[in-house]
mmCIF file of C-alpha atoms and ligand atoms in Angstrom:
data_model
loop_
_atom_site.group_PDB
_atom_site.id
_atom_site.type_symbol
_atom_site.label_atom_id
_atom_site.label_comp_id
_atom_site.label_asym_id
_atom_site.label_seq_id
_atom_site.Cartn_x
_atom_site.Cartn_y
_atom_site.Cartn_z
ATOM 1 C CA MET A 181 0.000 0.000 0.000
ATOM 2 C CA GLU A 182 2.833 2.404 0.806
ATOM 3 C CA ILE A 183 4.287 1.655 -2.642
ATOM 4 C CA PHE A 184 0.941 2.372 -4.259
ATOM 5 C CA VAL A 185 0.779 5.695 -2.415
ATOM 6 C CA LYS A 186 4.380 6.602 -3.281
ATOM 7 C CA LYS A 187 3.770 5.961 -6.980
ATOM 8 C CA ARG A 188 0.680 8.119 -6.930
ATOM 9 C CA ILE A 189 2.500 10.962 -5.170
ATOM 10 C CA LYS A 190 5.252 10.879 -7.784
ATOM 11 C CA ALA A 191 2.670 11.118 -10.542
ATOM 12 C CA ILE A 192 0.882 13.990 -8.770
ATOM 13 C CA LYS A 193 4.134 15.905 -8.389
ATOM 14 C CA LYS A 194 4.652 15.532 -12.142
ATOM 15 C CA GLY A 195 1.269 17.165 -12.643
ATOM 16 C CA ASP A 196 -0.973 14.143 -13.110
ATOM 17 C CA GLN A 197 -3.990 15.371 -11.213
ATOM 18 C CA ASN A 198 -6.010 12.231 -11.894
ATOM 19 C CA ALA A 199 -3.631 10.242 -9.700
ATOM 20 C CA TYR A 200 -4.889 12.288 -6.768
ATOM 21 C CA ALA A 201 -8.367 10.773 -7.041
ATOM 22 C CA ASP A 202 -6.875 7.448 -5.923
ATOM 23 C CA ILE A 203 -5.370 9.121 -2.863
ATOM 24 C CA VAL A 204 -8.679 10.775 -1.946
ATOM 25 C CA ASP A 205 -10.543 7.482 -2.363
ATOM 26 C CA LEU A 206 -8.051 5.701 -0.177
ATOM 27 C CA TYR A 207 -8.162 8.103 2.769
ATOM 28 C CA LYS A 208 -11.545 9.845 2.551
ATOM 29 C CA ASP A 209 -13.274 7.568 5.085
ATOM 30 C CA LYS A 210 -10.628 8.118 7.747
ATOM 31 C CA ILE A 211 -10.342 11.868 7.201
ATOM 32 C CA TYR A 212 -14.093 12.402 7.099
ATOM 33 C CA ARG A 213 -14.572 10.305 10.232
ATOM 34 C CA LEU A 214 -11.905 12.310 12.038
ATOM 35 C CA CYS A 215 -13.490 15.603 10.998
ATOM 36 C CA TYR A 216 -16.950 14.454 12.007
ATOM 37 C CA ARG A 217 -15.823 13.384 15.470
ATOM 38 C CA MET A 218 -13.880 16.596 15.950
ATOM 39 C CA LEU A 219 -16.709 18.865 14.786
ATOM 40 C CA GLY A 220 -19.854 16.814 15.441
ATOM 41 C CA ASN A 221 -21.608 18.036 12.326
ATOM 42 C CA ARG A 222 -21.798 16.295 8.963
ATOM 43 C CA HIS A 223 -21.832 19.424 6.868
ATOM 44 C CA GLU A 224 -18.800 20.927 8.557
ATOM 45 C CA ALA A 225 -17.074 17.569 8.519
ATOM 46 C CA GLU A 226 -17.476 17.336 4.770
ATOM 47 C CA ASP A 227 -16.242 20.878 4.183
ATOM 48 C CA THR A 228 -13.255 20.389 6.434
ATOM 49 C CA ALA A 229 -12.330 17.009 4.983
ATOM 50 C CA GLN A 230 -12.515 18.419 1.459
ATOM 51 C CA GLU A 231 -10.416 21.395 2.451
ATOM 52 C CA ALA A 232 -7.842 19.063 3.984
ATOM 53 C CA PHE A 233 -7.523 17.116 0.728
ATOM 54 C CA ILE A 234 -7.271 20.296 -1.309
ATOM 55 C CA ARG A 235 -4.557 21.659 0.991
ATOM 56 C CA ALA A 236 -2.638 18.437 0.803
ATOM 57 C CA TYR A 237 -2.770 18.587 -2.981
ATOM 58 C CA VAL A 238 -1.672 22.202 -3.184
ATOM 59 C CA ASN A 239 1.176 21.602 -0.728
ATOM 60 C CA ILE A 240 2.194 18.197 -2.015
ATOM 61 C CA HIS A 241 5.716 19.479 -2.681
ATOM 62 C CA THR A 242 6.217 20.131 1.022
ATOM 63 C CA TYR A 243 5.331 16.547 1.952
ATOM 64 C CA ASN A 244 8.305 14.820 3.524
ATOM 65 C CA PRO A 245 8.335 11.166 2.406
ATOM 66 C CA ASN A 246 9.963 10.120 5.687
ATOM 67 C CA MET A 247 6.558 10.625 7.268
ATOM 68 C CA LYS A 248 3.667 8.291 6.550
ATOM 69 C CA PHE A 249 1.400 9.953 4.045
ATOM 70 C CA SER A 250 -1.633 9.186 6.195
ATOM 71 C CA SER A 251 0.041 10.931 9.160
ATOM 72 C CA TRP A 252 0.613 13.995 7.038
ATOM 73 C CA LEU A 253 -3.039 14.026 5.963
ATOM 74 C CA TYR A 254 -4.192 13.530 9.549
ATOM 75 C CA ARG A 255 -2.029 16.463 10.593
ATOM 76 C CA ILE A 256 -3.574 18.766 8.002
ATOM 77 C CA ALA A 257 -7.116 17.648 8.843
ATOM 78 C CA THR A 258 -6.586 17.879 12.622
ATOM 79 C CA ASN A 259 -5.176 21.389 12.360
ATOM 80 C CA LEU A 260 -8.049 22.512 10.162
ATOM 81 C CA ALA A 261 -10.612 21.005 12.534
ATOM 82 C CA ILE A 262 -8.960 22.665 15.551
ATOM 83 C CA ASP A 263 -9.048 25.998 13.702
ATOM 84 C CA LYS A 264 -12.762 25.565 13.043
ATOM 85 C CA ILE A 265 -13.462 24.724 16.677
ATOM 86 C CA ARG A 266 -11.605 27.840 17.816
ATOM 87 C CA LYS A 267 -13.397 30.047 15.325
ATOM 88 C CA LYS A 268 -16.835 28.839 16.381
ATOM 89 C CA LYS A 269 -18.594 31.690 18.094
ATOM 90 C CA PRO A 270 -20.550 30.897 21.236
ATOM 91 C CA ASP A 271 -23.874 31.409 19.440
ATOM 92 C CA ALA A 272 -22.868 28.788 16.921
ATOM 93 C CA TYR A 273 -23.136 26.289 19.749
ATOM 94 C CA LEU A 274 -26.865 27.053 20.010
ATOM 95 C CA ASP A 275 -27.339 25.982 16.392
ATOM 96 C CA GLU A 276 -25.426 22.870 17.186
ATOM 97 C CA GLU A 277 -27.888 21.988 19.935
ATOM 98 C CA ILE A 278 -30.848 22.467 17.606
ATOM 99 C CA SER A 279 -29.236 20.563 14.764
ATOM 100 C CA GLY A 280 -28.137 17.922 17.211
ATOM 101 C CA THR A 281 -30.315 15.452 15.352
ATOM 102 C CA ASP A 282 -27.998 15.903 12.397
ATOM 103 C CA GLY A 283 -26.535 12.442 12.612
ATOM 104 C CA LEU A 284 -29.858 10.847 13.535
ATOM 105 C CA THR A 285 -30.944 9.435 10.192
ATOM 106 C CA MET A 286 -27.461 8.165 9.693
ATOM 107 C CA TYR A 287 -27.353 6.395 13.010
ATOM 108 C CA SER A 288 -30.737 4.799 12.494
ATOM 109 C CA GLN A 289 -29.531 3.499 9.148
ATOM 110 C CA LEU A 290 -26.451 2.084 10.723
ATOM 111 C CA SER A 291 -28.294 0.369 13.500
ATOM 112 C CA SER A 292 -31.052 -1.036 11.295
ATOM 113 C CA ASN A 293 -29.588 -4.523 11.421
ATOM 114 C CA GLU A 294 -29.793 -4.602 15.193
ATOM 115 C CA ALA A 295 -32.146 -6.852 17.073
ATOM 116 C CA SER A 296 -35.032 -4.653 18.186
ATOM 117 C CA PRO A 297 -36.139 -1.026 17.799
ATOM 118 C CA GLU A 298 -35.735 -0.545 21.542
ATOM 119 C CA GLU A 299 -32.152 -1.623 21.353
ATOM 120 C CA ALA A 300 -31.605 0.486 18.256
ATOM 121 C CA LEU A 301 -32.963 3.536 20.029
ATOM 122 C CA GLU A 302 -30.869 2.793 23.042
ATOM 123 C CA SER A 303 -27.812 2.547 20.848
ATOM 124 C CA LEU A 304 -28.813 5.688 18.969
ATOM 125 C CA GLU A 305 -29.090 7.656 22.189
ATOM 126 C CA LEU A 306 -25.798 6.252 23.314
ATOM 127 C CA GLN A 307 -24.159 7.321 20.047
ATOM 128 C CA GLU A 308 -25.455 10.837 20.565
ATOM 129 C CA THR A 309 -24.241 10.871 24.147
ATOM 130 C CA VAL A 310 -20.787 9.691 23.131
ATOM 131 C CA GLN A 311 -20.486 12.352 20.427
ATOM 132 C CA LYS A 312 -21.699 15.081 22.819
ATOM 133 C CA ALA A 313 -19.125 13.985 25.376
ATOM 134 C CA ILE A 314 -16.338 14.175 22.775
ATOM 135 C CA GLU A 315 -17.482 17.639 21.768
ATOM 136 C CA LYS A 316 -17.282 18.842 25.350
ATOM 137 C CA LEU A 317 -13.560 18.110 25.429
ATOM 138 C CA PRO A 318 -11.198 21.059 24.901
ATOM 139 C CA GLU A 319 -9.667 20.658 21.415
ATOM 140 C CA LYS A 320 -6.232 19.577 22.565
ATOM 141 C CA TYR A 321 -7.723 16.576 24.377
ATOM 142 C CA ARG A 322 -10.313 16.014 21.698
ATOM 143 C CA SER A 323 -7.738 15.560 18.954
ATOM 144 C CA VAL A 324 -5.681 12.961 20.841
ATOM 145 C CA ILE A 325 -8.782 11.020 21.910
ATOM 146 C CA VAL A 326 -10.176 10.966 18.377
ATOM 147 C CA LEU A 327 -6.831 9.915 16.882
ATOM 148 C CA LYS A 328 -6.375 7.234 19.516
ATOM 149 C CA TYR A 329 -9.850 5.724 19.818
ATOM 150 C CA ILE A 330 -11.674 6.646 16.625
ATOM 151 C CA GLU A 331 -8.744 6.289 14.239
ATOM 152 C CA ASP A 332 -7.082 3.596 16.337
ATOM 153 C CA LEU A 333 -3.571 5.031 15.979
ATOM 154 C CA SER A 334 -0.525 4.276 18.101
ATOM 155 C CA LEU A 335 0.937 6.825 20.527
ATOM 156 C CA GLN A 336 3.962 7.019 18.204
ATOM 157 C CA GLU A 337 1.818 7.966 15.216
ATOM 158 C CA ILE A 338 -0.194 10.494 17.213
ATOM 159 C CA SER A 339 3.017 12.094 18.422
ATOM 160 C CA GLU A 340 4.171 12.379 14.803
ATOM 161 C CA ILE A 341 0.862 13.773 13.574
ATOM 162 C CA LEU A 342 0.588 16.414 16.279
ATOM 163 C CA ASP A 343 4.333 17.021 16.457
ATOM 164 C CA LEU A 344 4.278 16.539 20.222
ATOM 165 C CA PRO A 345 6.499 14.408 22.486
ATOM 166 C CA ILE A 346 4.980 11.025 23.352
ATOM 167 C CA GLY A 347 4.862 12.036 27.028
ATOM 168 C CA THR A 348 2.623 14.983 26.191
ATOM 169 C CA VAL A 349 0.368 12.791 24.056
ATOM 170 C CA LYS A 350 0.032 10.349 26.956
ATOM 171 C CA THR A 351 -0.818 13.071 29.456
ATOM 172 C CA ARG A 352 -3.460 14.458 27.120
ATOM 173 C CA ILE A 353 -4.990 11.044 26.574
ATOM 174 C CA HIS A 354 -5.122 10.497 30.350
ATOM 175 C CA ARG A 355 -6.826 13.829 30.926
ATOM 176 C CA GLY A 356 -9.148 13.274 27.990
ATOM 177 C CA ARG A 357 -10.186 9.891 29.364
ATOM 178 C CA GLU A 358 -10.807 11.373 32.802
ATOM 179 C CA ALA A 359 -12.962 14.143 31.340
ATOM 180 C CA LEU A 360 -14.969 11.672 29.260
ATOM 181 C CA ARG A 361 -15.423 9.380 32.227
ATOM 182 C CA LYS A 362 -17.435 12.119 33.951
ATOM 183 C CA HIS A 363 -20.017 11.945 31.139
ATOM 184 C CA LEU A 364 -19.853 8.316 30.110
ATOM 185 C CA GLY A 365 -18.465 6.331 33.040
ATOM 186 C CA HIS A 366 -21.735 6.080 34.942
ATOM 187 C CA LEU A 367 -23.918 4.951 32.005
ATOM 188 C CA MET B 134 -8.760 2.877 53.207
ATOM 189 C CA LYS B 135 -5.748 4.835 51.978
ATOM 190 C CA CYS B 136 -5.293 4.819 48.209
ATOM 191 C CA PRO B 137 -1.767 4.842 46.715
ATOM 192 C CA HIS B 138 -1.108 8.423 45.512
ATOM 193 C CA ASN B 139 -0.403 7.330 41.932
ATOM 194 C CA ILE B 140 -3.266 4.833 41.633
ATOM 195 C CA VAL B 141 -5.054 6.834 38.883
ATOM 196 C CA ASN B 142 -1.828 7.045 36.869
ATOM 197 C CA LEU B 143 -1.498 3.289 37.135
ATOM 198 C CA MET B 144 -5.023 2.900 35.752
ATOM 199 C CA HIS B 145 -4.057 4.990 32.734
ATOM 200 C CA ASP B 146 -0.799 3.130 32.242
ATOM 201 C CA TYR B 147 -2.856 -0.046 32.231
ATOM 202 C CA LEU B 148 -5.246 1.410 29.616
ATOM 203 C CA ASP B 149 -2.267 2.522 27.507
ATOM 204 C CA GLY B 150 -1.039 -1.051 27.591
ATOM 205 C CA ASP B 151 2.344 -0.201 29.065
ATOM 206 C CA ILE B 152 2.084 -0.878 32.782
ATOM 207 C CA LYS B 153 5.048 -2.489 34.524
ATOM 208 C CA PRO B 154 4.353 -5.951 36.035
ATOM 209 C CA HIS B 155 5.108 -4.621 39.511
ATOM 210 C CA ASP B 156 2.643 -1.720 39.066
ATOM 211 C CA ALA B 157 0.054 -4.054 37.615
ATOM 212 C CA LYS B 158 0.201 -6.089 40.807
ATOM 213 C CA ILE B 159 -0.257 -2.985 42.979
ATOM 214 C CA LEU B 160 -3.215 -1.875 40.868
ATOM 215 C CA LYS B 161 -4.895 -5.268 40.917
ATOM 216 C CA GLU B 162 -4.550 -5.709 44.644
ATOM 217 C CA HIS B 163 -5.824 -2.221 45.387
ATOM 218 C CA LEU B 164 -8.843 -2.532 43.108
ATOM 219 C CA GLN B 165 -9.867 -5.715 44.938
ATOM 220 C CA GLN B 166 -9.929 -3.870 48.228
ATOM 221 C CA CYS B 167 -11.147 -0.361 47.321
ATOM 222 C CA SER B 168 -14.570 -0.018 45.765
ATOM 223 C CA ALA B 169 -14.117 3.723 45.014
ATOM 224 C CA CYS B 170 -11.044 3.054 42.868
ATOM 225 C CA ALA B 171 -12.703 0.000 41.292
ATOM 226 C CA ASP B 172 -15.619 2.240 40.248
ATOM 227 C CA HIS B 173 -13.252 4.808 38.845
ATOM 228 C CA PHE B 174 -11.399 2.147 36.875
ATOM 229 C CA ASN B 175 -14.599 0.568 35.538
ATOM 230 C CA GLY B 176 -15.828 3.990 34.477
ATOM 231 C CA LEU B 177 -12.643 4.532 32.473
ATOM 232 C CA LYS B 178 -12.862 1.134 30.819
ATOM 233 C CA LYS B 179 -16.510 1.706 29.933
ATOM 234 C CA THR B 180 -15.693 5.130 28.513
ATOM 235 C CA VAL B 181 -13.014 3.680 26.265
ATOM 236 C CA ALA B 182 -15.370 0.934 25.092
ATOM 237 C CA PHE B 183 -18.106 3.460 24.241
ATOM 238 C CA ILE B 184 -15.751 5.601 22.204
ATOM 239 C CA GLN B 185 -14.183 2.667 20.424
ATOM 240 C CA HIS B 186 -17.554 1.263 19.473
ATOM 241 C CA ALA B 187 -19.017 4.455 18.164
ATOM 242 C CA SER B 188 -20.446 3.704 14.739
ATOM 243 C CA HIS B 189 -18.918 5.603 11.902
ATOM 244 C CA LEU B 190 -20.310 7.853 9.285
ATOM 245 C CA ILE B 191 -19.099 7.482 5.755
ATOM 246 C CA PRO B 192 -18.578 10.438 3.423
ATOM 247 C CA PRO B 193 -21.143 11.065 0.656
ATOM 248 C CA SER B 194 -20.542 9.043 -2.510
ATOM 249 C CA ASP B 195 -19.586 12.097 -4.575
ATOM 250 C CA PHE B 196 -16.916 13.169 -2.077
ATOM 251 C CA THR B 197 -13.921 12.370 -4.295
ATOM 252 C CA ALA B 198 -15.508 13.934 -7.365
ATOM 253 C CA ARG B 199 -16.174 17.116 -5.423
ATOM 254 C CA VAL B 200 -12.605 17.331 -4.153
ATOM 255 C CA MET B 201 -11.280 16.786 -7.669
ATOM 256 C CA ALA B 202 -13.553 19.501 -9.039
ATOM 257 C CA LYS B 203 -12.240 21.980 -6.488
ATOM 258 C CA LEU B 204 -8.544 21.437 -7.174
ATOM 259 C CA PRO B 205 -6.717 24.397 -8.687
ATOM 260 C CA LYS B 206 -6.912 24.620 -12.461
ATOM 261 C CA GLU B 207 -3.256 23.768 -12.924
ATOM 262 C CA LYS B 208 -4.757 20.683 -14.490
ATOM 263 C CA LYS B 209 -5.536 22.409 -17.772
ATOM 264 C CA THR B 210 -1.971 23.323 -18.658
ATOM 265 C CA VAL B 211 -0.834 19.817 -17.852
ATOM 266 C CA ARG B 212 -3.645 18.380 -19.905
ATOM 267 C CA MET B 213 -2.814 20.784 -22.730
ATOM 268 C CA ARG B 214 0.846 19.880 -22.679
ATOM 269 C CA ARG B 215 0.007 16.193 -22.710
ATOM 270 C CA TRP B 216 -2.331 16.785 -25.616
ATOM 271 C CA LEU B 217 0.261 18.765 -27.563
ATOM 272 C CA GLN B 218 2.846 16.084 -27.002
ATOM 273 C CA ASN B 219 0.456 13.376 -28.132
ATOM 274 C CA HIS B 220 -0.673 15.235 -31.257
ATOM 275 C CA PRO B 221 2.428 16.902 -32.768
ATOM 276 C CA PHE B 222 1.075 16.877 -36.299
ATOM 277 C CA ILE B 223 -2.236 18.541 -35.464
ATOM 278 C CA THR B 224 -0.384 21.056 -33.323
ATOM 279 C CA ALA B 225 1.990 21.937 -36.137
ATOM 280 C CA ALA B 226 -0.805 22.056 -38.695
ATOM 281 C CA SER B 227 -3.016 24.322 -36.597
ATOM 282 C CA LEU B 228 -0.106 26.612 -35.881
ATOM 283 C CA PHE B 229 0.588 26.749 -39.578
ATOM 284 C CA VAL B 230 -2.995 27.833 -40.213
ATOM 285 C CA ILE B 231 -2.854 30.435 -37.460
ATOM 286 C CA LEU B 232 0.390 31.802 -38.744
ATOM 287 C CA THR B 233 -0.790 31.846 -42.343
ATOM 288 C CA ILE B 234 -3.974 33.659 -41.450
ATOM 289 C CA GLY B 235 -1.932 35.995 -39.336
ATOM 290 C CA SER B 236 0.467 38.627 -40.391
ATOM 291 C CA LEU B 237 3.205 36.345 -41.619
ATOM 292 C CA PHE B 238 3.225 37.411 -45.231
ATOM 293 C CA THR B 239 3.149 41.034 -44.351
ATOM 294 C CA THR B 240 5.946 40.707 -41.833
ATOM 295 C CA TRP B 241 7.998 38.951 -44.473
ATOM 296 C CA ASN B 242 7.601 41.885 -46.788
ATOM 297 C CA GLU B 243 7.732 44.624 -44.198
ATOM 298 C CA GLN B 244 10.819 43.664 -42.281
ATOM 299 C CA GLU B 245 13.333 45.276 -44.539
ATOM 300 C CA GLN B 246 15.495 46.756 -41.868
ATOM 301 C CA PHE B 247 18.792 45.244 -41.002
ATOM 302 C CA SER B 248 18.906 43.727 -37.543
ATOM 303 C CA VAL B 249 21.032 41.345 -35.564
ATOM 304 C CA SER B 250 20.127 39.577 -32.335
ATOM 305 C CA THR B 251 23.496 40.023 -30.619
ATOM 306 C CA ARG B 252 26.246 42.619 -30.588
ATOM 307 C CA GLU B 253 28.591 40.768 -28.337
ATOM 308 C CA ASN B 254 31.940 39.780 -29.812
ATOM 309 C CA VAL B 255 30.865 40.678 -33.334
ATOM 310 C CA ILE B 256 31.793 43.461 -35.739
ATOM 311 C CA ILE B 257 29.085 45.112 -37.802
ATOM 312 C CA ARG B 258 30.045 46.614 -41.108
ATOM 313 C CA GLY B 259 27.148 48.039 -43.056
ATOM 314 C CA HIS B 260 24.660 45.193 -43.379
ATOM 315 C CA THR B 261 27.222 42.519 -42.657
ATOM 316 C CA VAL B 262 27.864 40.921 -39.301
ATOM 317 C CA ILE B 263 31.369 39.584 -38.800
ATOM 318 C CA VAL B 264 32.412 37.056 -36.193
ATOM 319 C CA PRO B 265 36.146 37.797 -36.173
ATOM 320 C CA LYS B 266 38.841 35.188 -36.023
ATOM 321 C CA GLY B 267 39.567 34.118 -32.455
ATOM 322 C CA GLU B 268 36.238 35.411 -31.083
ATOM 323 C CA VAL B 269 33.604 33.149 -29.581
ATOM 324 C CA VAL B 270 29.908 34.088 -29.627
ATOM 325 C CA LYS B 271 27.911 32.234 -27.032
ATOM 326 C CA GLY B 272 24.290 31.696 -28.040
ATOM 327 C CA ASP B 273 22.212 31.943 -31.189
ATOM 328 C CA ILE B 274 22.591 34.663 -33.823
ATOM 329 C CA VAL B 275 19.718 35.826 -36.018
ATOM 330 C CA VAL B 276 20.515 38.281 -38.800
ATOM 331 C CA ARG B 277 17.693 39.926 -40.735
ATOM 332 C CA ASN B 278 18.141 41.672 -44.045
ATOM 333 C CA GLY B 279 21.891 41.333 -43.849
ATOM 334 C CA SER B 280 24.680 38.836 -44.166
ATOM 335 C CA ILE B 281 27.021 37.125 -41.776
ATOM 336 C CA LYS B 282 30.665 36.215 -42.135
ATOM 337 C CA ILE B 283 31.927 33.691 -39.658
ATOM 338 C CA GLU B 284 35.663 33.525 -39.123
ATOM 339 C CA GLY B 285 35.557 32.731 -35.432
ATOM 340 C CA LYS B 286 33.293 30.406 -33.473
ATOM 341 C CA VAL B 287 29.554 30.502 -32.725
ATOM 342 C CA GLU B 288 28.325 28.297 -29.945
ATOM 343 C CA GLY B 289 24.732 28.066 -31.062
ATOM 344 C CA ASN B 290 22.543 28.362 -34.154
ATOM 345 C CA VAL B 291 23.006 30.936 -36.884
ATOM 346 C CA THR B 292 20.003 32.021 -38.925
ATOM 347 C CA VAL B 293 20.148 34.493 -41.766
ATOM 348 C CA ILE B 294 16.855 35.876 -42.994
ATOM 349 C CA HIS B 295 16.908 37.688 -46.306
ATOM 350 C CA GLY B 296 20.665 37.531 -46.590
ATOM 351 C CA GLU B 297 23.682 35.361 -47.097
ATOM 352 C CA LYS B 298 26.048 33.413 -44.929
ATOM 353 C CA TYR B 299 29.750 32.972 -45.407
ATOM 354 C CA LEU B 300 31.568 30.451 -43.328
ATOM 355 C CA ALA B 301 35.341 30.875 -43.494
ATOM 356 C CA SER B 302 37.427 27.719 -43.482
ATOM 357 C CA ALA B 303 38.500 28.455 -39.895
ATOM 358 C CA GLY B 304 34.950 29.477 -38.869
ATOM 359 C CA GLN B 305 32.853 27.205 -36.732
ATOM 360 C CA VAL B 306 29.168 26.947 -35.827
ATOM 361 C CA THR B 307 28.249 24.367 -33.203
ATOM 362 C CA GLY B 308 24.520 24.517 -33.979
ATOM 363 C CA GLU B 309 22.615 24.856 -37.234
ATOM 364 C CA LEU B 310 23.579 27.337 -39.900
ATOM 365 C CA GLU B 311 20.533 28.390 -41.884
ATOM 366 C CA GLU B 312 19.698 30.825 -44.613
ATOM 367 C CA ILE B 313 16.104 31.798 -45.185
ATOM 368 C CA ASN B 314 15.281 33.517 -48.421
ATOM 369 C CA GLN B 315 11.878 32.237 -49.326
ATOM 370 C CA VAL B 316 8.443 32.732 -47.871
ATOM 371 C CA PHE B 317 7.945 29.062 -47.219
ATOM 372 C CA GLU B 318 11.236 28.789 -45.332
ATOM 373 C CA TRP B 319 10.241 31.860 -43.366
ATOM 374 C CA ILE B 320 6.954 30.276 -42.363
ATOM 375 C CA TRP B 321 8.653 27.051 -41.407
ATOM 376 C CA TYR B 322 11.191 28.967 -39.344
ATOM 377 C CA ASN B 323 8.366 30.765 -37.533
ATOM 378 C CA ILE B 324 6.534 27.548 -36.825
ATOM 379 C CA LYS B 325 9.632 26.061 -35.284
ATOM 380 C CA GLU B 326 10.246 29.167 -33.176
ATOM 381 C CA ARG B 327 6.676 29.371 -31.939
ATOM 382 C CA MET B 328 6.561 25.666 -31.236
ATOM 383 C CA LYS B 329 9.550 26.170 -28.962
ATOM 384 C CA ASP B 330 7.638 28.965 -27.179
ATOM 385 C CA VAL B 331 4.539 26.829 -26.855
ATOM 386 C CA VAL B 332 6.458 23.916 -25.399
ATOM 387 C CA GLU B 333 8.345 26.198 -22.998
ATOM 388 C CA THR B 334 5.116 27.842 -21.896
ATOM 389 C CA PHE B 335 3.664 24.512 -20.901
ATOM 390 C CA GLU B 336 6.733 23.215 -19.182
HETATM 391 ZN ZN1 ZN C 669 -8.630 3.382 46.338
#
């Protein structure tokens, strides 16, 4: 897979834009998922994920091949998402509450193969609760938690993506877990 | 009961998967005796499980197409260059048409004035450019409505339009030495020059 990616990047650097479609296809699920968990809103997640891919394309010449390409993409997407969180005005949070059902249809689709409607609803509510809890985290904890538990990355990779020492990543994960526990631990 | 001061850190080390065997033993023993810490630890484990099992959204099916559509238009020049490279005959033919329709014939007739593209290391006598013996001209020379006499060396191409070329026995031209005295040659020369521009523009 790394060879596939390297070949595509070479072609892109030579100006073959079509080769980039393969890169987007390969990583779109991960990047979109990350953006959604960071921002909690499908529309914003899509915008941010698209912007991340466009930035990566425009700056492809600054990509250092010693880094995993996925890590580089994660870095761009995480930084963009953090920027968006910081720029959100307090009144934007009100809209968020109202449009909190944003992911609803999606979740009900996902849980349609589950045993009973009661269970599905239970799971749906739980999904909402989990996302709300993530969104309550300050962004520096939110990013490490999402990278660790949603993207399932190692501490080493997270440290590379965020350009932080592993010790700092660990501390943030610990604090993030403690903060989440207050909302989710008693369920 | 008194809890070890670092008991919460040990819980996190455990969750990170890098707890030392000695610490693991301390943690285990304490959790068996202290219900407050056991609750705390269970809460953390539950939290992690909830987050890990969150179901995932997938991006809309047109996501890639929309990213591709938003990329900067750099694409077009690359596409154009590729097209030009793949269709050299059509490119040359269409340029020929453009140039013919254009002012080529008039420029051929109008440009009666003597001109030379370089003045470095050459002597100009009337309408004749001389590259003296022992001199080296670096680069191409284009002479219009005049002649050139080469006794020294030219490191490049020499083109004479509406004139004559004399190459002395000791003279040397590393590139092409060309004389253009007919309209058709003039057109061909222009096509070649503009092709070079076109290719450079796209590179
Ligand atoms: Zn205790």
